[in-house]
Coordinates of C-alpha atoms and ligand atoms in Angstrom, one line a residue:
X23 CA 8.5 136.0 107.3
X24 CA 11.6 134.1 108.4
X25 CA 12.9 131.6 105.8
X26 CA 15.8 129.2 105.5
X27 CA 16.7 130.6 102.1
X28 CA 16.3 134.1 100.7
X29 CA 16.4 134.5 96.9
X30 CA 17.4 138.0 95.8
X31 CA 16.6 139.7 92.5
X32 CA 19.1 142.6 91.8
X33 CA 18.0 145.8 90.2
X34 CA 19.8 147.6 87.4
X35 CA 19.7 151.2 86.3
X36 CA 18.0 150.2 83.1
X37 CA 14.5 151.3 82.1
X38 CA 13.4 147.8 81.3
X39 CA 12.9 146.0 84.6
X40 CA 9.3 145.5 84.0
X41 CA 8.7 141.8 84.5
X42 CA 8.5 139.5 87.4
X43 CA 11.7 137.5 88.0
X44 CA 10.5 134.2 86.5
X45 CA 13.7 132.3 87.2
X46 CA 13.5 132.9 91.0
X47 CA 9.8 132.2 91.0
X48 CA 10.4 128.9 89.3
X49 CA 13.2 128.0 91.8
X50 CA 10.9 128.9 94.7
X51 CA 8.1 126.8 93.3
X52 CA 10.4 123.8 93.1
X53 CA 11.7 124.3 96.7
X54 CA 8.1 124.4 97.9
X55 CA 7.6 120.9 96.5
X56 CA 10.4 119.8 98.8
X57 CA 8.8 121.4 101.9
X58 CA 11.3 124.3 101.8
X59 CA 9.6 127.7 102.1
X60 CA 11.8 130.4 100.5
X61 CA 11.4 134.2 100.5
X62 CA 12.3 136.6 97.7
X63 CA 13.9 140.0 98.2
X64 CA 13.0 141.8 94.9
X65 CA 15.1 144.9 94.5
X66 CA 12.8 146.1 91.7
X67 CA 9.9 146.2 94.1
X68 CA 11.2 145.6 97.7
X69 CA 8.7 144.9 100.4
X70 CA 11.3 145.4 103.2
X71 CA 14.9 146.3 103.6
X72 CA 17.6 143.8 102.9
X73 CA 18.5 143.7 106.6
X74 CA 14.9 142.8 107.5
X75 CA 14.7 140.2 104.7
X76 CA 17.7 138.5 106.1
X77 CA 16.1 137.8 109.5
X78 CA 16.4 134.1 110.3
X79 CA 18.0 133.2 107.0
X80 CA 20.7 130.5 106.5
X81 CA 21.3 130.9 102.8
X82 CA 21.1 134.0 100.6
X83 CA 21.1 133.3 96.8
X84 CA 21.4 136.1 94.3
X85 CA 20.5 135.7 90.6
X86 CA 22.6 137.4 88.0
X87 CA 22.8 137.8 84.3
X88 CA 25.8 139.6 83.0
X89 CA 24.6 143.1 83.3
X90 CA 23.2 142.6 86.8
X91 CA 26.3 140.7 88.0
X92 CA 28.1 143.8 89.4
X93 CA 25.0 144.6 91.5
X94 CA 24.8 140.9 92.6
X95 CA 28.4 141.2 93.9
X96 CA 27.5 144.4 95.8
X97 CA 24.5 142.6 97.4
X98 CA 26.6 139.6 98.4
X99 CA 29.1 142.0 100.1
X100 CA 26.3 143.8 101.9
X101 CA 24.9 140.5 103.1
X102 CA 28.3 139.5 104.5
X103 CA 28.5 142.8 106.3
X104 CA 25.1 142.6 107.8
X105 CA 25.1 138.9 108.6
X106 CA 28.6 137.2 108.4
X107 CA 27.0 133.9 109.4
X108 CA 24.9 133.6 106.2
X109 CA 26.1 131.5 103.3
X110 CA 25.9 133.4 100.0
X111 CA 25.1 131.7 96.7
X112 CA 25.4 133.0 93.2
X113 CA 23.2 131.6 90.4
X114 CA 21.9 132.5 86.9
X115 CA 23.4 132.7 83.5
X116 CA 26.5 134.8 84.4
X117 CA 27.8 132.8 87.4
X118 CA 27.0 129.7 85.4
X119 CA 29.4 130.7 82.6
X120 CA 32.1 132.2 85.0
X121 CA 31.8 130.2 88.2
X122 CA 35.4 130.5 89.4
X123 CA 35.2 134.3 89.0
X124 CA 32.1 134.4 91.3
X125 CA 34.0 132.4 93.9
X126 CA 37.0 134.8 93.6
X127 CA 34.6 137.7 94.0
X128 CA 33.5 136.3 97.4
X129 CA 30.4 134.1 96.9
X130 CA 30.6 131.0 99.2
X131 CA 28.8 128.8 96.7
X132 CA 28.1 129.1 92.9
X133 CA 25.4 127.1 91.2
X134 CA 26.5 126.4 87.6
X135 CA 23.4 125.4 85.6
X136 CA 19.8 125.0 86.6
X137 CA 19.3 125.8 90.2
X138 CA 16.3 123.6 91.3
X139 CA 17.9 120.3 92.2
X140 CA 21.2 122.0 93.2
X141 CA 19.5 124.2 95.7
X142 CA 17.7 121.3 97.3
X143 CA 21.0 119.5 97.6
X144 CA 22.7 122.5 99.1
X145 CA 20.0 122.9 101.7
X146 CA 19.6 119.2 102.5
X147 CA 23.3 118.5 102.8
X148 CA 24.1 121.9 104.4
X149 CA 26.8 122.5 101.7
X150 CA 28.8 125.6 102.7
X151 CA 31.2 126.3 99.8
X152 CA 32.3 125.5 96.3
X153 CA 30.9 125.2 92.8
X154 CA 27.7 123.0 92.6
X155 CA 26.7 121.8 89.2
X156 CA 23.0 122.2 88.5
X157 CA 21.4 119.3 86.6
X158 CA 18.6 119.9 84.1
X159 CA 15.1 119.2 85.4
X160 CA 12.4 117.4 83.6
X161 CA 9.3 118.8 81.9
X162 CA 7.1 117.8 84.8
X163 CA 9.4 119.5 87.2
X164 CA 8.9 123.0 85.6
X165 CA 6.2 124.0 88.1
X166 CA 4.1 127.0 87.9
X167 CA 5.9 130.1 89.2
X168 CA 5.4 130.9 92.9
X169 CA 4.1 134.4 92.0
X170 CA 2.8 135.1 95.5
X171 CA 6.4 135.8 96.6
X172 CA 6.6 139.1 94.6
X173 CA 4.4 142.0 94.2
X174 CA 2.4 140.7 91.3
X175 CA -0.2 143.5 91.2
X176 CA 2.7 145.9 90.6
X177 CA 4.1 143.7 87.8
X178 CA 0.7 143.2 86.1
X179 CA 0.5 147.0 85.8
X180 CA 3.7 147.1 83.6
X181 CA 1.9 148.3 80.5
X182 CA 0.4 151.3 82.3
X183 CA 3.8 152.1 83.9
X184 CA 5.9 151.6 80.7
X185 CA 3.8 152.4 77.7
X186 CA 7.0 153.3 75.9
X187 CA 8.2 149.6 75.8
X188 CA 7.5 148.2 72.3
X189 CA 7.6 144.7 73.8
X190 CA 4.3 145.5 75.5
X191 CA 2.5 146.9 72.5
X192 CA 0.5 143.8 71.9
X193 CA -1.6 144.6 75.0
X194 CA -4.3 147.2 75.2
X195 CA -3.4 150.4 77.2
X196 CA -5.0 149.3 80.4
X197 CA -4.6 145.6 80.2
X198 CA -3.0 143.8 83.1
X199 CA -0.2 141.5 81.9
X200 CA 2.0 138.7 83.1
X201 CA 5.0 136.7 81.8
X202 CA 5.2 133.0 81.5
X203 CA 8.0 130.7 80.3
X204 CA 6.4 127.6 78.7
X205 CA 9.6 125.9 77.5
X206 CA 13.4 125.8 78.1
X207 CA 16.0 125.3 75.5
X208 CA 16.5 125.7 71.7
X209 CA 18.3 123.2 69.5
X210 CA 19.9 125.8 67.2
X211 CA 23.5 127.0 67.5
X212 CA 23.5 130.7 66.8
X213 CA 27.0 131.7 67.9
X214 CA 25.9 134.7 70.2
X215 CA 23.0 132.9 72.0
X216 CA 22.9 131.4 75.5
X217 CA 21.5 128.2 74.1
X218 CA 24.8 127.4 72.6
X219 CA 26.3 126.8 76.1
X220 CA 23.2 125.5 77.8
X221 CA 23.0 122.6 75.4
X222 CA 19.9 121.5 77.3
X223 CA 17.4 119.2 75.7
X224 CA 14.1 120.9 75.0
X225 CA 11.6 120.9 77.9
X226 CA 8.0 122.0 77.8
X227 CA 5.7 122.8 80.6
X228 CA 2.7 120.5 80.3
X229 CA -0.1 122.2 78.4
X230 CA -2.6 121.6 81.2
X231 CA -0.4 123.6 83.6
X232 CA -0.1 126.5 81.1
X233 CA -3.8 126.6 80.8
X234 CA -4.3 126.4 84.6
X235 CA -1.7 129.2 85.0
X236 CA -3.4 131.5 82.5
X237 CA -6.8 130.9 84.1
X238 CA -5.4 131.5 87.5
X239 CA -3.7 134.8 86.4
X240 CA -7.0 135.9 85.0
X241 CA -9.0 135.1 88.2
X242 CA -6.4 136.3 90.7
X243 CA -4.9 139.4 89.1
X244 CA -7.3 140.2 86.2
X245 CA -4.5 139.5 83.7
X246 CA -5.6 139.7 80.0
X247 CA -2.3 139.8 78.3
X248 CA 0.4 137.1 78.4
X249 CA 4.0 137.5 77.3
X250 CA 5.3 134.0 76.6
X251 CA 9.0 134.3 77.1
X252 CA 9.9 131.1 75.3
X253 CA 12.9 131.5 73.0
X254 CA 10.9 129.9 70.2
X255 CA 7.1 129.3 70.7
X256 CA 6.6 127.2 67.5
X257 CA 9.5 124.8 68.2
X258 CA 7.3 121.8 68.9
X259 CA 4.5 122.4 66.5
X260 CA 2.1 119.7 67.7
X261 CA 2.4 121.1 71.2
X262 CA 2.0 124.7 70.0
X263 CA -1.2 123.6 68.2
X264 CA -2.5 121.8 71.3
X265 CA -1.8 124.9 73.4
X266 CA -3.5 127.3 71.1
X267 CA -6.5 125.1 70.6
X268 CA -6.9 124.7 74.4
X269 CA -6.7 128.5 74.9
X270 CA -9.6 128.9 72.4
X271 CA -11.6 125.9 73.8
X272 CA -11.3 127.1 77.4
X273 CA -12.4 130.6 76.3
X274 CA -9.4 132.2 78.1
X275 CA -9.9 135.4 76.1
X276 CA -6.3 136.7 76.2
X277 CA -4.0 138.4 73.9
X278 CA -0.4 137.2 73.8
X279 CA 3.0 137.7 72.3
X280 CA 6.1 135.6 72.0
X281 CA 9.1 134.9 69.8
X282 CA 9.6 132.4 66.9
X283 CA 12.1 131.6 64.2
X284 CA 11.4 132.8 60.7
X285 CA 11.5 129.3 59.3
X286 CA 8.6 128.1 61.5
X287 CA 5.8 130.3 60.2
X288 CA 3.3 127.9 58.6
X289 CA 0.0 129.6 57.5
X290 CA -2.3 127.2 59.5
X291 CA -0.2 127.6 62.6
X292 CA -0.2 131.4 62.4
X293 CA -4.0 131.4 61.8
X294 CA -4.6 129.3 64.9
X295 CA -2.1 131.4 66.9
X296 CA -4.0 134.5 66.0
X297 CA -7.3 132.9 66.8
X298 CA -6.0 132.1 70.3
X299 CA -4.9 135.7 70.9
X300 CA -1.4 136.0 69.3
X301 CA -0.9 139.7 68.4
X302 CA 2.8 140.0 68.1
X303 CA 5.8 137.7 67.3
X304 CA 9.4 138.7 67.7
X305 CA 11.6 137.3 65.0
X306 CA 15.3 136.9 65.4
X307 CA 16.1 138.6 62.0
X308 CA 19.6 139.7 63.3
X309 CA 20.8 141.2 60.0
X310 CA 19.8 142.3 56.5
X311 CA 22.9 140.7 55.1
X312 CA 23.0 137.0 54.2
X313 CA 26.8 137.0 54.6
X314 CA 26.4 138.1 58.3
X315 CA 23.5 135.6 58.9
X316 CA 25.9 132.8 57.8
X317 CA 28.7 134.2 59.9
X318 CA 26.4 134.1 63.0
X319 CA 25.4 130.5 62.2
X320 CA 21.8 131.7 62.2
X321 CA 20.6 129.1 59.7
X322 CA 18.2 131.5 58.1
X323 CA 18.2 134.0 55.2
X324 CA 17.1 137.5 54.5
X325 CA 14.4 136.3 52.1
X326 CA 13.1 133.9 54.8
X327 CA 12.8 136.9 57.2
X328 CA 10.9 139.0 54.6
X329 CA 8.5 136.1 54.0
X330 CA 8.0 135.5 57.7
X331 CA 7.0 139.1 58.3
X332 CA 4.6 139.1 55.3
X333 CA 3.0 135.9 56.5
X334 CA 2.5 137.2 60.1
X335 CA 0.9 140.4 58.7
X336 CA -1.4 138.3 56.5
X337 CA -2.7 136.7 59.6
X338 CA -3.1 139.9 61.6
X339 CA 0.0 139.3 63.8
X340 CA 2.4 142.2 64.3
X341 CA 6.1 141.6 64.1
X342 CA 9.1 142.8 66.1
X343 CA 12.3 142.4 64.2
X344 CA 15.3 141.8 66.5
X345 CA 18.4 143.0 64.7
X346 CA 22.0 143.5 65.7
X347 CA 24.8 145.7 64.4
X348 CA 28.5 145.3 65.1
X349 CA 28.5 141.6 64.1
X350 CA 31.8 139.7 63.3
X351 CA 33.4 141.1 60.1
X352 CA 30.5 143.4 59.6
X353 CA 31.0 146.4 57.2
X354 CA 29.0 149.6 56.8
X355 CA 27.4 148.0 53.7
X356 CA 26.0 145.2 55.9
X357 CA 24.6 147.7 58.4
X358 CA 23.0 149.6 55.6
X359 CA 21.4 146.4 54.4
X360 CA 20.0 145.9 57.9
X361 CA 18.5 149.4 57.9
X362 CA 17.0 148.7 54.4
X363 CA 15.5 145.5 55.7
X364 CA 13.8 147.3 58.7
X365 CA 12.3 149.9 56.3
X366 CA 11.4 147.6 53.4
X367 CA 10.0 144.7 55.3
X368 CA 7.4 147.0 57.0
X369 CA 8.1 145.3 60.3
X370 CA 6.0 146.9 63.1
X371 CA 8.7 147.2 65.7
X372 CA 12.5 147.3 65.5
X373 CA 14.5 146.0 68.4
X374 CA 18.0 147.2 67.5
X375 CA 20.9 146.1 69.6
X376 CA 24.7 146.4 69.4
X377 CA 26.0 142.9 69.3
X378 CA 27.3 141.9 72.8
X379 CA 29.4 138.8 73.2
X380 CA 28.2 137.1 76.4
X381 CA 30.5 134.8 78.4
X382 CA 30.1 131.2 77.5
X383 CA 28.9 131.8 73.9
X384 CA 30.9 130.7 70.8
X385 CA 31.1 134.4 70.0
X386 CA 32.8 135.1 73.4
X387 CA 35.3 132.3 72.7
X388 CA 36.1 133.6 69.3
X389 CA 36.7 137.1 70.7
X390 CA 38.9 135.6 73.4
X391 CA 41.0 133.8 70.8
X392 CA 41.3 137.0 68.8
X393 CA 42.4 138.9 71.9
X394 CA 39.4 141.2 71.8
X395 CA 38.3 141.0 75.4
X396 CA 39.6 144.0 77.4
X397 CA 40.9 143.2 80.9
X398 CA 38.8 145.9 82.7
X399 CA 35.3 144.9 81.4
X400 CA 32.4 146.7 83.0
X401 CA 29.7 144.0 82.9
X402 CA 27.0 146.4 83.8
X403 CA 27.2 147.7 80.2
X404 CA 26.3 144.3 78.7
X405 CA 22.8 145.4 77.9
X406 CA 23.0 145.8 74.1
X407 CA 23.1 149.6 74.4
X408 CA 26.8 150.0 73.9
X409 CA 29.6 147.9 72.4
X410 CA 31.7 146.8 75.4
X411 CA 33.8 144.5 73.1
X412 CA 34.8 145.5 69.6
X413 CA 33.8 142.5 67.4
X414 CA 34.2 144.0 63.9
X415 CA 37.3 145.8 62.8
X416 CA 35.4 147.7 60.1
X417 CA 33.2 149.9 62.4
X418 CA 34.3 151.4 65.7
X419 CA 32.2 151.1 68.9
X420 CA 31.6 154.8 68.8
X421 CA 30.4 154.6 65.2
X422 CA 28.1 151.8 66.1
X423 CA 26.4 153.9 68.8
X424 CA 26.0 156.7 66.3
X425 CA 24.7 154.4 63.6
X426 CA 22.3 152.8 66.0
X427 CA 20.7 156.2 66.8
X428 CA 20.6 157.2 63.2
X429 CA 18.9 153.9 62.1
X430 CA 16.4 154.2 64.9
X431 CA 15.6 157.8 64.1
X432 CA 15.1 156.9 60.4
X433 CA 12.9 154.0 61.4
X434 CA 10.7 156.0 63.8
X435 CA 10.4 158.9 61.2
X436 CA 8.1 156.7 59.1
X437 CA 4.6 158.2 59.3
X438 CA 2.9 155.2 61.0
X439 CA 5.7 155.0 63.6
X440 CA 5.5 158.7 64.3
X441 CA 1.7 158.3 65.0
X442 CA 2.3 155.4 67.4
X443 CA 5.1 157.4 69.2
X444 CA 2.9 160.4 69.5
X445 CA 0.1 158.3 71.1
X446 CA 2.6 156.8 73.6
X447 CA 4.0 160.3 74.4
X448 CA 0.5 161.6 75.2
X449 CA -0.2 158.5 77.3
X450 CA 2.9 158.8 79.5
X451 CA 5.4 161.6 78.7
X452 CA 7.7 160.8 81.5
X453 CA 8.1 157.2 80.5
X454 CA 8.8 158.2 76.9
X455 CA 11.4 160.7 78.1
X456 CA 13.2 158.1 80.1
X457 CA 13.3 155.7 77.1
X458 CA 14.7 158.4 74.9
X459 CA 17.4 159.3 77.4
X460 CA 18.3 155.6 77.7
X461 CA 18.7 155.2 74.0
X462 CA 20.3 158.5 73.1
Ligands
B12_512 C1 12.5 136.6 80.7 C2 13.8 137.2 80.2 C3 13.9 138.6 80.4 C4 12.8 139.4 81.0 C5 12.6 139.3 82.5 C6 13.8 138.9 83.3 C7 13.3 138.3 84.5 N1 13.7 138.9 85.6 O1 12.7 137.2 84.5 C8 13.2 140.9 80.6 C9 12.4 141.2 79.3 C10 13.0 142.0 81.6 C11 14.6 140.7 80.2 C12 15.5 141.7 80.1 C13 16.8 141.6 79.8 N2 17.4 140.4 79.4 CO1 16.6 138.7 79.4 N3 15.9 137.0 79.2 C14 14.8 136.5 79.6 C15 14.7 135.0 79.2 C16 13.9 134.9 77.9 C17 14.1 134.0 80.2 C18 14.8 134.1 81.6 C19 14.3 132.8 82.3 O2 13.4 132.9 83.1 N4 14.9 131.7 81.9 C20 14.5 130.4 82.4 C21 15.2 130.1 83.7 C22 14.7 128.9 84.3 O3 16.6 130.0 83.4 P1 17.6 130.9 84.0 O4 17.2 132.3 84.0 O5 19.0 130.6 83.5 O6 17.6 130.4 85.6 C23 18.0 129.1 86.0 C24 19.5 129.0 86.3 O7 20.3 130.0 85.7 C25 19.5 129.1 87.8 N5 19.5 130.3 88.5 C26 19.1 131.5 88.1 N6 19.1 132.4 89.2 C27 19.6 131.7 90.2 C28 19.8 132.1 91.5 C29 20.3 131.2 92.5 C30 20.5 131.6 93.9 C31 20.5 129.8 92.1 C32 21.0 128.8 93.0 C33 20.2 129.4 90.7 C34 19.8 130.4 89.8 O8 18.3 128.4 88.1 C35 17.3 128.8 87.3 C36 16.2 127.8 87.1 O9 16.7 126.6 86.6 C37 16.2 134.7 78.9 C38 16.5 133.7 77.9 C39 16.2 132.3 78.4 N7 15.4 131.5 77.7 O10 16.6 131.9 79.5 C40 16.8 136.1 78.6 C41 18.2 136.4 79.0 C42 18.4 136.0 80.4 N8 18.2 137.9 78.9 C43 19.3 138.4 78.5 C44 19.5 139.8 78.4 C45 20.8 140.2 77.7 C46 18.6 140.7 78.8 C47 18.8 142.3 78.8 C48 20.1 142.8 79.1 C49 18.3 142.7 77.4 C50 17.9 144.2 77.2 N9 18.8 145.1 77.0 O11 16.8 144.5 77.2 C51 17.8 142.7 79.8 C52 18.4 142.8 81.2 C53 17.4 143.0 82.3 C54 17.9 142.9 83.7 N10 17.8 143.9 84.5 O12 18.3 141.8 84.1 C55 20.3 137.3 78.2 C56 21.3 137.3 79.3 C57 22.7 137.0 78.7 C58 23.7 137.2 79.8 N11 24.7 136.4 79.9 O13 23.6 138.1 80.6 C59 19.4 136.1 78.1 C60 20.0 134.7 78.4 C61 18.9 136.0 76.6 C62 20.0 136.2 75.6 N12 19.9 137.2 74.9 O14 20.9 135.4 75.5 N13 14.9 139.4 80.1
SF4_513 S1 17.2 130.3 67.2 FE1 17.1 132.0 68.7 S2 16.9 131.0 70.7 FE2 17.6 129.4 69.2 S3 19.8 129.4 69.4 FE3 19.3 130.9 67.7 S4 19.1 132.9 68.7 FE4 19.1 131.3 70.3

């Protein structure tokens, strides 16, 4: 269908592109409120060729985080080849933090910040070039995603397609699932996190709309599992309670997973969360060393993380500990402490990353000041699998990769982890093979 604006979701080579592009679906929902009917070209699950998708289009906007940015540039160049009359727009976290670079790379327009109001302005005023600042939208403007613009039945089958993905373990083998983002922002200042440059006030999708969305996902796509992508699901506790109580009262009968800070785990809240279907919480543990937690400005402690995991387990909620190695000033002893934490805390899943300084963060700025940023960076490697920038002088990037493998092997050699891995392997050997190749 011809549209004035085409939004494009770039693919990567990673084995993790399992979820519907929530940011583009949110943008599209907003545009619709203004009578603008956009289309989406989703490279993960394309419905037509790029050439076909560009028919009748005036503006082509590509979203990019850091690791998808190189692909976004390729797409922009291809659009220009195919249709030199189309105005290309870059948006998303990476162009927001490096807007001048995106203009240099050839985009006509860069939206720095939230795209909703900026896109409407661009279209209404027929802006043709330059950096457009995106203002923050309000709670009531965070509309329900325009899911009909992508192949939702494909995305709801994520669990069946990718049983290897520990993020999806909260859902039953054959459950259809969907993602939803119920809030934007986080007031903490962890030096490596995107929230440090967003500096947005917290916004929450009204609870009524979250309930409507879940009911609609159930009715329309048979969804039974929801992954709330919020950075911190317990940030506004009265609202969290209201949401969980409504899920129970409306008998939505879902299971769900999300992320929360260790210091927010109250017993009554966890009990209510579990009753509403919470089966897994990801906790930003980051490190097993208090010295490193302090250095990262995490505002938490190792003891707090132990307690949070124990409390979740007490209430029947599994935990995924997100940890990083290669942190500033980190030594082999600190990394050893992180390994000990993963084993001793009995956390159910370990999401182990190599610390990656993303543009815009305080960590990136520190690395810049210390002359650590190489000139020829390959942004496609900014995916936590490697160390594109050496942040600590005590452990080399190569050693970090080796250590990461060793820690993961040790972690997955625990009897209960082995049993879970074997079950996944039997379920979908190919998917497990891909995951192992990606990691090792
Ligand atoms: C959901 C999510 C995912 C999901 C799904 C992604 C998706 N397609 O929706 C999954 C789990 C797959 C995922 C994977 C990864 N993710 Co992720 N993810 C998120 C998360 C939690 C929410 C994204 C979101 O919808 N935000 C809300 C929207 C509204 O904000 P937004 O994305 O910035 O979009 C707004 C503006 O940027 C702008 N905009 C965006 N696109 C466009 C396009 C145009 C044309 C315009 C005009 C404007 C515009 O308007 C939007 C609406 O206001 C964010 C953290 C966060 N809270 O944002 C991390 C985040 C985006 N992820 C991140 C990372 C690092 C990853 C992974 C590399 C991690 C990994 N190794 O597994 C992979 C990369 C996958 C890939 N191929 O891109 C980082 C990116 C940092 C960076 N600079 O690149 C973030 C910021 C979290 C963090 N660690 O700091 N992720
Ligand atoms: S608590 Fe989590 S989401 Fe909030 S700033 Fe820190 S890392 Fe980011």
